[in-house]
Amino acid sequence: NIDQSQIFKSNQHFQRTNPPTAASKMGYGVGDYPLWYYLIQPAIAGIVGYVTNVLALEMTFRPIEFFGPELFRIKNQPWGLFGWQGIIPTKAEKMASVCFDLMTTKLLNIKEIFDRLRPEKFGEVMEDALLLMLDTIVNEVAMDFMPGVWSQLPKEVKDEIIVVMDIESESFLSSFMEDIKAHIDDILDIKQMTVSACVREKRLVNKIFQECGEKEFTFIRRSGFYFGFLFGLIQMGVFFVYDASWVLPFFGFLVGWATNWLALKVIFRPLEPHKFGPITIHGIFLKRQNEVSETFARVNCVEILHTKAIWETILNGPLSSNFYAMLRAHSIVFTEKLVGGMKPFAVTAMGSHRFAEMKEEIAKKIAANLPSIMPYSYQYTTEALDMENTIREKMQQLTYAEFEGVLHPAFEEDEILLIFVGGVLGLMAGVVQLLIFYT
């Protein structure tokens, strides 16, 4: 007769000395692992959530240029067969265009902005530099066309020319600025200016989003751990009763996907504030409308919409030919007044045809040299246009829906890519866990 108690004790000893193999546990098995296997899973999921969110954000902004051999790549997509470019730098042109279109419809009217310039004040701040420039030009041209006559010209006549310069220069600049204000849309393509700047220096688009959304990006990073930990608790419960090999990679993907999705939703939703007793629920980005507006205005006006960039676009941009045609017309009228006192003796000395050539040369030199003294107007122009305060104030007055529309649509269509990147990174982390638990 076999002793049943001996068999039971032998079975217990076998189970203690021969734990189930990994292969034998692919399926239902309640609590087949040591307790710490389960307890560590929420923490791991939290870390996975944090790391995937951090990496997803890094991949949103970096690298600025495509990294890797560009063997195959779909246009305007951040990924290639072997390589990656930050999502925002990839879409810099499109994002800048969308953002600018919304900005000009909601925040800025360029004609109204330039109407703030006072031509007489502009002439006043430019007067000294203009007189010095004109004195040099008149001397150079006169010495080229009638050196003998000019060098022997009485001082009183030269002084009279200087007086005419002084009188007419302010009038010249005032009338010229009036013309600029009236035709600003014909000489300045401000959309082209901003989009070109963002394409040329993709870091500018990054900077706008990073500085405006600094606190939101910090939230995304931290929330990855909190949301991941909560999903880890669910994962722990599932793994306790069903430890199939696909559970860890599946929950890794779920954690990476869901933490990014939740973080992005919490930033922009709900659109309007909802009160539940003492608690107000509102999109965390939208709650910071005043602060974000100030940052957005500052970064744009310091980096893109500054006076120097505006004048460089007017002088060298796609519409510069219109500006120079306008400048030439005003220069010719100004030159007629400037050299009127010289006409009698100049025509006698060189003839009317040569005198006409001299006037043309003076007008050409004025048109060619005036842009070089424009920096003297930068401070006044910046103060008069007051674009930073205008953008800030208008942006702060927007409804929540309009405020969201200034920045969110620029990258909204790529949110799914950002979320998917988080999911893939989470899946990879899940595979690593699988290798640890099943080996």
Short mmCIF file of C-alpha atoms in Angstrom, two decimals:
data_model
loop_
_atom_site.label_atom_id
_atom_site.label_comp_id
_atom_site.label_asym_id
_atom_site.label_seq_id
_atom_site.Cartn_x
_atom_site.Cartn_y
_atom_site.Cartn_z
CA ASN A 1 0.00 0.00 0.00
CA ILE A 2 1.28 3.47 -0.97
CA ASP A 3 1.26 6.14 1.72
CA GLN A 4 -0.86 9.04 0.32
CA SER A 5 0.71 11.56 2.71
CA GLN A 6 4.17 10.67 1.36
CA ILE A 7 3.00 11.33 -2.22
CA PHE A 8 1.56 14.73 -1.21
CA LYS A 9 4.79 15.73 0.53
CA SER A 10 6.83 14.57 -2.50
CA ASN A 11 4.69 16.70 -4.82
CA GLN A 12 5.13 19.75 -2.58
CA HIS A 13 8.90 19.24 -2.57
CA PHE A 14 8.96 18.91 -6.38
CA GLN A 15 7.00 22.11 -6.81
CA ARG A 16 9.32 23.96 -4.48
CA THR A 17 12.51 22.71 -6.15
CA ASN A 18 11.20 22.81 -9.74
CA PRO A 19 9.26 26.03 -10.38
CA PRO A 20 7.23 26.22 -13.61
CA THR A 21 9.25 27.08 -16.68
CA ALA A 22 8.50 30.16 -18.75
CA ALA A 23 7.14 27.99 -21.54
CA SER A 24 4.68 26.31 -19.19
CA LYS A 25 3.26 29.65 -18.12
CA MET A 26 2.20 31.05 -21.52
CA GLY A 27 -1.46 31.45 -20.72
CA TYR A 28 -3.68 31.49 -17.70
CA GLY A 29 -1.77 31.19 -14.49
CA VAL A 30 -2.76 33.06 -11.36
CA GLY A 31 0.23 34.45 -9.52
CA ASP A 32 2.85 32.19 -11.06
CA TYR A 33 5.64 34.73 -10.54
CA PRO A 34 7.24 36.13 -7.39
CA LEU A 35 5.29 39.03 -5.87
CA TRP A 36 7.90 41.62 -6.86
CA TYR A 37 7.34 40.73 -10.55
CA TYR A 38 3.87 42.19 -10.24
CA LEU A 39 4.58 45.07 -7.89
CA ILE A 40 7.31 46.46 -10.13
CA GLN A 41 5.12 46.63 -13.21
CA PRO A 42 3.28 49.91 -12.39
CA ALA A 43 6.63 51.60 -11.71
CA ILE A 44 8.07 50.26 -14.97
CA ALA A 45 4.96 51.43 -16.85
CA GLY A 46 5.35 54.87 -15.24
CA ILE A 47 8.97 55.05 -16.34
CA VAL A 48 8.01 53.85 -19.83
CA GLY A 49 5.30 56.54 -19.99
CA TYR A 50 7.76 59.23 -18.91
CA VAL A 51 10.54 58.12 -21.25
CA THR A 52 8.24 57.73 -24.27
CA ASN A 53 6.79 61.20 -23.69
CA VAL A 54 10.26 62.74 -23.36
CA LEU A 55 11.51 60.97 -26.47
CA ALA A 56 8.36 61.83 -28.42
CA LEU A 57 8.84 65.52 -27.57
CA GLU A 58 12.51 65.36 -28.53
CA MET A 59 11.54 63.78 -31.84
CA THR A 60 9.01 66.57 -32.34
CA PHE A 61 11.70 69.26 -32.27
CA ARG A 62 14.94 67.45 -33.16
CA PRO A 63 16.99 67.04 -35.20
CA ILE A 64 16.59 70.36 -36.99
CA GLU A 65 17.76 68.83 -40.27
CA PHE A 66 17.26 65.26 -41.47
CA PHE A 67 19.64 62.87 -39.73
CA GLY A 68 20.67 59.75 -41.62
CA PRO A 69 21.16 58.67 -45.23
CA GLU A 70 18.24 60.09 -47.19
CA LEU A 71 17.84 57.04 -49.44
CA PHE A 72 14.05 57.19 -49.45
CA ARG A 73 11.80 59.82 -47.96
CA ILE A 74 8.31 61.11 -48.66
CA LYS A 75 8.24 64.88 -49.09
CA ASN A 76 7.29 66.84 -45.96
CA GLN A 77 7.41 63.72 -43.78
CA PRO A 78 9.83 63.50 -40.85
CA TRP A 79 10.74 59.86 -41.36
CA GLY A 80 12.88 58.27 -44.00
CA LEU A 81 13.98 54.72 -44.69
CA PHE A 82 16.99 55.32 -42.45
CA GLY A 83 16.67 58.54 -40.54
CA TRP A 84 14.51 61.18 -38.90
CA GLN A 85 13.91 64.92 -38.81
CA GLY A 86 11.95 66.69 -36.09
CA ILE A 87 8.25 66.94 -36.93
CA ILE A 88 8.09 70.71 -36.49
CA PRO A 89 11.30 71.48 -38.47
CA THR A 90 9.97 69.19 -41.23
CA LYS A 91 6.73 71.17 -41.43
CA ALA A 92 8.35 74.58 -40.76
CA GLU A 93 7.06 76.16 -43.97
CA LYS A 94 3.52 74.85 -43.60
CA MET A 95 3.31 75.64 -39.88
CA ALA A 96 4.66 79.16 -40.35
CA SER A 97 2.19 79.75 -43.19
CA VAL A 98 -0.83 78.50 -41.21
CA CYS A 99 0.23 80.39 -38.11
CA PHE A 100 0.83 83.61 -40.04
CA ASP A 101 -2.50 83.42 -41.91
CA LEU A 102 -4.34 83.10 -38.62
CA MET A 103 -2.23 85.86 -37.08
CA THR A 104 -2.99 88.35 -39.87
CA THR A 105 -6.72 87.58 -39.81
CA LYS A 106 -7.01 87.76 -36.02
CA LEU A 107 -4.13 89.87 -34.71
CA LEU A 108 -2.54 92.15 -37.30
CA ASN A 109 -3.54 94.51 -40.07
CA ILE A 110 -0.30 95.58 -41.71
CA LYS A 111 -1.79 98.70 -43.30
CA GLU A 112 -3.18 99.84 -39.95
CA ILE A 113 0.17 99.14 -38.30
CA PHE A 114 2.10 101.25 -40.84
CA ASP A 115 -0.45 104.04 -40.60
CA ARG A 116 1.04 104.69 -37.15
CA LEU A 117 4.21 106.09 -38.74
CA ARG A 118 4.32 109.89 -38.69
CA PRO A 119 6.15 110.99 -41.86
CA GLU A 120 7.30 114.26 -40.31
CA LYS A 121 8.81 112.39 -37.35
CA PHE A 122 10.42 109.88 -39.70
CA GLY A 123 11.97 112.76 -41.63
CA GLU A 124 13.19 114.32 -38.40
CA VAL A 125 15.06 111.21 -37.18
CA MET A 126 16.61 110.67 -40.63
CA GLU A 127 17.47 114.29 -41.39
CA ASP A 128 21.09 114.43 -40.17
CA ALA A 129 22.08 111.20 -41.91
CA LEU A 130 20.28 112.25 -45.09
CA LEU A 131 22.00 115.68 -45.22
CA LEU A 132 25.41 114.08 -44.78
CA MET A 133 24.61 111.59 -47.55
CA LEU A 134 23.31 114.31 -49.87
CA ASP A 135 26.36 116.52 -49.31
CA THR A 136 28.65 113.63 -50.29
CA ILE A 137 26.56 112.76 -53.38
CA VAL A 138 26.32 116.33 -54.69
CA ASN A 139 30.07 116.84 -54.26
CA GLU A 140 30.91 113.55 -56.00
CA VAL A 141 28.58 114.10 -58.95
CA ALA A 142 29.50 117.77 -59.39
CA MET A 143 33.20 116.91 -59.42
CA ASP A 144 32.54 114.23 -62.04
CA PHE A 145 30.43 116.40 -64.35
CA MET A 146 31.89 119.90 -63.88
CA PRO A 147 35.03 119.71 -61.72
CA GLY A 148 36.43 123.10 -62.78
CA VAL A 149 33.19 125.02 -62.32
CA TRP A 150 32.34 123.29 -59.01
CA SER A 151 35.74 123.88 -57.42
CA GLN A 152 35.59 127.59 -58.36
CA LEU A 153 31.97 128.04 -57.32
CA PRO A 154 31.54 130.77 -54.70
CA LYS A 155 30.95 129.59 -51.15
CA GLU A 156 27.67 131.55 -51.03
CA VAL A 157 26.26 129.45 -53.91
CA LYS A 158 27.32 126.18 -52.26
CA ASP A 159 25.79 127.35 -48.99
CA GLU A 160 22.55 128.09 -50.81
CA ILE A 161 22.50 124.54 -52.14
CA ILE A 162 22.99 123.22 -48.59
CA VAL A 163 20.11 125.40 -47.37
CA VAL A 164 17.89 123.98 -50.12
CA MET A 165 18.99 120.48 -49.07
CA ASP A 166 18.02 121.20 -45.48
CA ILE A 167 14.61 122.60 -46.46
CA GLU A 168 13.73 119.98 -49.04
CA SER A 169 15.18 116.85 -47.39
CA GLU A 170 12.52 116.66 -44.68
CA SER A 171 9.81 117.26 -47.26
CA PHE A 172 11.35 114.56 -49.47
CA LEU A 173 11.32 111.97 -46.67
CA SER A 174 7.83 112.95 -45.49
CA SER A 175 6.26 112.61 -48.93
CA PHE A 176 8.19 109.39 -49.53
CA MET A 177 6.90 107.88 -46.26
CA GLU A 178 3.35 108.91 -47.09
CA ASP A 179 3.70 106.99 -50.34
CA ILE A 180 5.13 103.96 -48.47
CA LYS A 181 2.19 103.96 -46.05
CA ALA A 182 -0.33 104.20 -48.87
CA HIS A 183 1.27 101.34 -50.84
CA ILE A 184 2.75 99.14 -48.10
CA ASP A 185 1.03 96.04 -49.51
CA ASP A 186 2.74 96.68 -52.86
CA ILE A 187 6.26 96.81 -51.41
CA LEU A 188 6.15 94.41 -48.43
CA ASP A 189 5.09 90.76 -48.57
CA ILE A 190 5.18 90.13 -44.85
CA LYS A 191 3.94 86.55 -45.20
CA GLN A 192 6.82 85.72 -47.51
CA MET A 193 9.15 87.40 -45.03
CA THR A 194 8.00 85.35 -42.05
CA VAL A 195 7.71 82.01 -43.88
CA SER A 196 11.13 82.44 -45.51
CA ALA A 197 12.69 83.27 -42.14
CA CYS A 198 11.19 80.12 -40.58
CA VAL A 199 12.29 77.90 -43.48
CA ARG A 200 15.76 79.43 -43.51
CA GLU A 201 16.14 79.09 -39.73
CA LYS A 202 13.90 76.26 -38.60
CA ARG A 203 14.99 76.83 -35.03
CA LEU A 204 12.69 79.87 -35.00
CA VAL A 205 9.56 77.71 -35.33
CA ASN A 206 10.91 75.43 -32.61
CA LYS A 207 11.56 78.44 -30.40
CA ILE A 208 8.02 79.80 -30.81
CA PHE A 209 6.44 76.48 -29.81
CA GLN A 210 8.96 75.65 -27.08
CA GLU A 211 8.74 79.02 -25.33
CA CYS A 212 4.96 79.36 -25.69
CA GLY A 213 4.34 75.77 -24.57
CA GLU A 214 7.16 75.42 -22.04
CA LYS A 215 4.86 74.60 -19.11
CA GLU A 216 2.69 72.30 -21.22
CA PHE A 217 5.72 70.31 -22.38
CA THR A 218 6.83 69.96 -18.77
CA PHE A 219 3.34 68.64 -18.00
CA ILE A 220 3.54 66.15 -20.89
CA ARG A 221 6.82 64.77 -19.56
CA ARG A 222 5.64 64.42 -15.98
CA SER A 223 2.17 63.18 -16.86
CA GLY A 224 3.78 60.33 -18.75
CA PHE A 225 4.83 58.82 -15.45
CA TYR A 226 1.50 59.41 -13.68
CA PHE A 227 -0.66 58.09 -16.52
CA GLY A 228 1.79 55.28 -17.15
CA PHE A 229 1.66 54.23 -13.49
CA LEU A 230 -2.14 54.06 -13.61
CA PHE A 231 -2.05 51.91 -16.75
CA GLY A 232 0.62 49.83 -15.04
CA LEU A 233 -1.83 48.96 -12.28
CA ILE A 234 -4.23 47.61 -14.93
CA GLN A 235 -1.35 45.76 -16.59
CA MET A 236 -0.39 44.22 -13.25
CA GLY A 237 -3.93 42.96 -12.70
CA VAL A 238 -4.17 41.48 -16.19
CA PHE A 239 -0.74 39.90 -15.98
CA PHE A 240 -1.61 38.37 -12.61
CA VAL A 241 -4.47 36.33 -14.11
CA TYR A 242 -3.29 36.06 -17.73
CA ASP A 243 0.45 36.09 -18.33
CA ALA A 244 0.55 35.44 -22.08
CA SER A 245 3.69 36.65 -23.84
CA TRP A 246 1.87 39.40 -25.77
CA VAL A 247 0.52 41.15 -22.66
CA LEU A 248 3.68 43.16 -21.89
CA PRO A 249 4.31 44.45 -25.46
CA PHE A 250 0.59 45.24 -25.83
CA PHE A 251 0.46 47.26 -22.63
CA GLY A 252 3.78 48.90 -23.54
CA PHE A 253 2.21 50.17 -26.77
CA LEU A 254 -0.97 51.14 -24.91
CA VAL A 255 0.96 53.09 -22.27
CA GLY A 256 3.07 54.94 -24.88
CA TRP A 257 0.02 55.73 -27.03
CA ALA A 258 -2.43 56.61 -24.28
CA THR A 259 -0.09 58.77 -22.19
CA ASN A 260 0.70 60.96 -25.22
CA TRP A 261 -2.95 61.10 -26.27
CA LEU A 262 -4.18 62.00 -22.79
CA ALA A 263 -1.48 64.63 -22.27
CA LEU A 264 -2.30 66.35 -25.57
CA LYS A 265 -6.03 66.26 -24.86
CA VAL A 266 -5.62 67.74 -21.38
CA ILE A 267 -3.59 70.62 -22.83
CA PHE A 268 -6.33 71.84 -25.19
CA ARG A 269 -9.51 70.37 -23.71
CA PRO A 270 -12.00 71.26 -22.46
CA LEU A 271 -12.09 74.35 -24.64
CA GLU A 272 -14.27 76.30 -22.21
CA PRO A 273 -13.84 76.18 -18.41
CA HIS A 274 -16.22 73.89 -16.52
CA LYS A 275 -16.78 74.27 -12.78
CA PHE A 276 -17.43 71.28 -10.54
CA GLY A 277 -17.86 72.77 -7.09
CA PRO A 278 -14.58 74.42 -6.13
CA ILE A 279 -12.75 72.75 -9.05
CA THR A 280 -12.48 74.32 -12.51
CA ILE A 281 -11.50 72.05 -15.38
CA HIS A 282 -10.01 73.80 -18.39
CA GLY A 283 -7.29 73.07 -20.97
CA ILE A 284 -4.01 73.94 -19.26
CA PHE A 285 -2.70 75.81 -22.34
CA LEU A 286 -5.90 77.82 -22.61
CA LYS A 287 -5.74 78.83 -18.95
CA ARG A 288 -2.44 80.57 -19.68
CA GLN A 289 -3.79 82.75 -22.48
CA ASN A 290 -2.42 86.02 -21.09
CA GLU A 291 1.02 84.57 -20.37
CA VAL A 292 1.27 82.73 -23.70
CA SER A 293 0.15 85.83 -25.60
CA GLU A 294 2.97 87.84 -24.08
CA THR A 295 5.55 85.17 -24.95
CA PHE A 296 4.20 84.67 -28.48
CA ALA A 297 4.33 88.41 -29.21
CA ARG A 298 7.82 88.81 -27.77
CA VAL A 299 9.38 85.87 -29.62
CA ASN A 300 7.80 86.81 -32.95
CA CYS A 301 8.78 90.47 -32.76
CA VAL A 302 12.31 89.82 -31.52
CA GLU A 303 13.10 86.96 -33.91
CA ILE A 304 10.95 87.51 -37.02
CA LEU A 305 8.80 90.66 -37.21
CA HIS A 306 11.48 93.13 -36.17
CA THR A 307 12.15 96.43 -37.95
CA LYS A 308 15.46 95.37 -39.48
CA ALA A 309 13.87 92.31 -41.09
CA ILE A 310 10.97 94.41 -42.39
CA TRP A 311 13.27 96.94 -44.06
CA GLU A 312 15.54 94.21 -45.46
CA THR A 313 12.47 92.57 -47.02
CA ILE A 314 11.30 95.88 -48.48
CA LEU A 315 14.78 96.52 -49.91
CA ASN A 316 15.63 93.00 -51.08
CA GLY A 317 12.38 91.01 -51.11
CA PRO A 318 10.24 89.91 -54.06
CA LEU A 319 8.48 93.29 -54.19
CA SER A 320 11.64 95.40 -53.93
CA SER A 321 11.36 96.58 -57.56
CA ASN A 322 8.14 98.43 -56.63
CA PHE A 323 9.93 100.12 -53.71
CA TYR A 324 12.86 101.25 -55.87
CA ALA A 325 10.51 102.55 -58.58
CA MET A 326 8.74 104.61 -55.91
CA LEU A 327 12.06 105.80 -54.46
CA ARG A 328 13.36 106.76 -57.91
CA ALA A 329 10.28 108.86 -58.63
CA HIS A 330 10.65 110.79 -55.36
CA SER A 331 14.42 111.14 -55.87
CA ILE A 332 13.94 112.72 -59.29
CA VAL A 333 11.46 115.28 -57.90
CA PHE A 334 13.80 116.00 -54.99
CA THR A 335 16.82 116.38 -57.31
CA GLU A 336 14.92 118.89 -59.49
CA LYS A 337 14.43 121.08 -56.42
CA LEU A 338 17.96 120.45 -55.15
CA VAL A 339 19.87 121.48 -58.27
CA GLY A 340 17.47 124.18 -59.43
CA GLY A 341 19.81 126.87 -58.13
CA MET A 342 22.73 125.43 -60.08
CA LYS A 343 20.90 125.25 -63.39
CA PRO A 344 21.94 128.63 -64.92
CA PHE A 345 25.69 128.24 -64.53
CA ALA A 346 25.61 124.41 -64.85
CA VAL A 347 23.81 124.54 -68.23
CA THR A 348 26.24 127.24 -69.37
CA ALA A 349 29.21 125.12 -68.28
CA MET A 350 28.12 121.74 -69.63
CA GLY A 351 25.01 122.12 -71.77
CA SER A 352 21.41 121.09 -71.07
CA HIS A 353 21.90 117.44 -72.11
CA ARG A 354 24.85 116.99 -69.77
CA PHE A 355 22.95 118.77 -67.00
CA ALA A 356 20.05 116.32 -67.44
CA GLU A 357 22.53 113.45 -67.13
CA MET A 358 23.91 114.97 -63.93
CA LYS A 359 20.42 115.20 -62.42
CA GLU A 360 19.79 111.59 -63.34
CA GLU A 361 23.06 110.55 -61.71
CA ILE A 362 22.21 112.41 -58.50
CA ALA A 363 18.77 110.77 -58.40
CA LYS A 364 20.33 107.33 -58.99
CA LYS A 365 22.85 107.83 -56.18
CA ILE A 366 20.16 109.00 -53.77
CA ALA A 367 18.08 105.91 -54.55
CA ALA A 368 21.14 103.68 -54.21
CA ASN A 369 22.40 105.19 -50.94
CA LEU A 370 19.18 105.89 -49.05
CA PRO A 371 18.79 102.24 -47.92
CA SER A 372 22.20 102.46 -46.23
CA ILE A 373 20.93 105.11 -43.79
CA MET A 374 17.65 103.35 -42.98
CA PRO A 375 19.08 101.91 -39.71
CA TYR A 376 18.81 105.43 -38.28
CA SER A 377 15.04 104.99 -38.42
CA TYR A 378 14.88 101.57 -36.74
CA GLN A 379 14.30 102.77 -33.18
CA TYR A 380 11.55 105.19 -34.15
CA THR A 381 9.91 102.68 -36.51
CA THR A 382 9.88 99.97 -33.80
CA GLU A 383 8.31 102.36 -31.29
CA ALA A 384 5.76 103.69 -33.78
CA LEU A 385 4.63 100.32 -35.17
CA ASP A 386 4.40 98.89 -31.62
CA MET A 387 3.78 95.42 -33.05
CA GLU A 388 4.68 93.47 -29.91
CA ASN A 389 2.08 95.20 -27.75
CA THR A 390 -0.48 95.03 -30.56
CA ILE A 391 -0.08 91.27 -30.99
CA ARG A 392 -0.11 90.68 -27.23
CA GLU A 393 -3.23 92.76 -26.58
CA LYS A 394 -5.18 91.38 -29.55
CA MET A 395 -4.21 87.81 -28.63
CA GLN A 396 -5.33 88.29 -25.04
CA GLN A 397 -8.71 89.48 -26.27
CA LEU A 398 -9.39 86.39 -28.39
CA THR A 399 -12.03 83.87 -27.37
CA TYR A 400 -10.67 80.52 -26.20
CA ALA A 401 -11.58 78.93 -29.54
CA GLU A 402 -9.79 81.71 -31.47
CA PHE A 403 -6.78 81.56 -29.14
CA GLU A 404 -6.43 77.82 -29.66
CA GLY A 405 -6.67 78.43 -33.40
CA VAL A 406 -3.52 80.57 -33.50
CA LEU A 407 -1.13 77.76 -32.51
CA HIS A 408 -2.95 74.41 -32.32
CA PRO A 409 -3.92 73.96 -36.01
CA ALA A 410 -0.29 74.38 -37.08
CA PHE A 411 0.62 70.96 -35.69
CA GLU A 412 -2.79 69.39 -35.01
CA GLU A 413 -2.71 67.11 -38.04
CA ASP A 414 0.64 65.69 -36.88
CA GLU A 415 -0.56 64.88 -33.37
CA ILE A 416 -1.46 61.36 -34.50
CA LEU A 417 2.16 60.87 -35.62
CA LEU A 418 3.41 62.12 -32.26
CA ILE A 419 1.00 59.74 -30.47
CA PHE A 420 2.03 56.84 -32.73
CA VAL A 421 5.71 57.50 -32.02
CA GLY A 422 4.90 57.22 -28.31
CA GLY A 423 3.10 53.93 -28.95
CA VAL A 424 6.02 52.44 -30.91
CA LEU A 425 8.51 53.48 -28.22
CA GLY A 426 6.22 51.92 -25.59
CA LEU A 427 6.00 48.71 -27.63
CA MET A 428 9.78 48.50 -27.73
CA ALA A 429 9.90 48.92 -23.94
CA GLY A 430 7.28 46.16 -23.62
CA VAL A 431 9.43 43.81 -25.69
CA VAL A 432 12.36 44.52 -23.38
CA GLN A 433 10.17 43.61 -20.39
CA LEU A 434 9.12 40.43 -22.19
CA LEU A 435 12.72 39.38 -22.66
CA ILE A 436 13.38 40.01 -18.96
CA PHE A 437 10.32 38.14 -17.67
CA TYR A 438 10.44 35.21 -20.07
CA THR A 439 14.13 34.37 -19.97
#
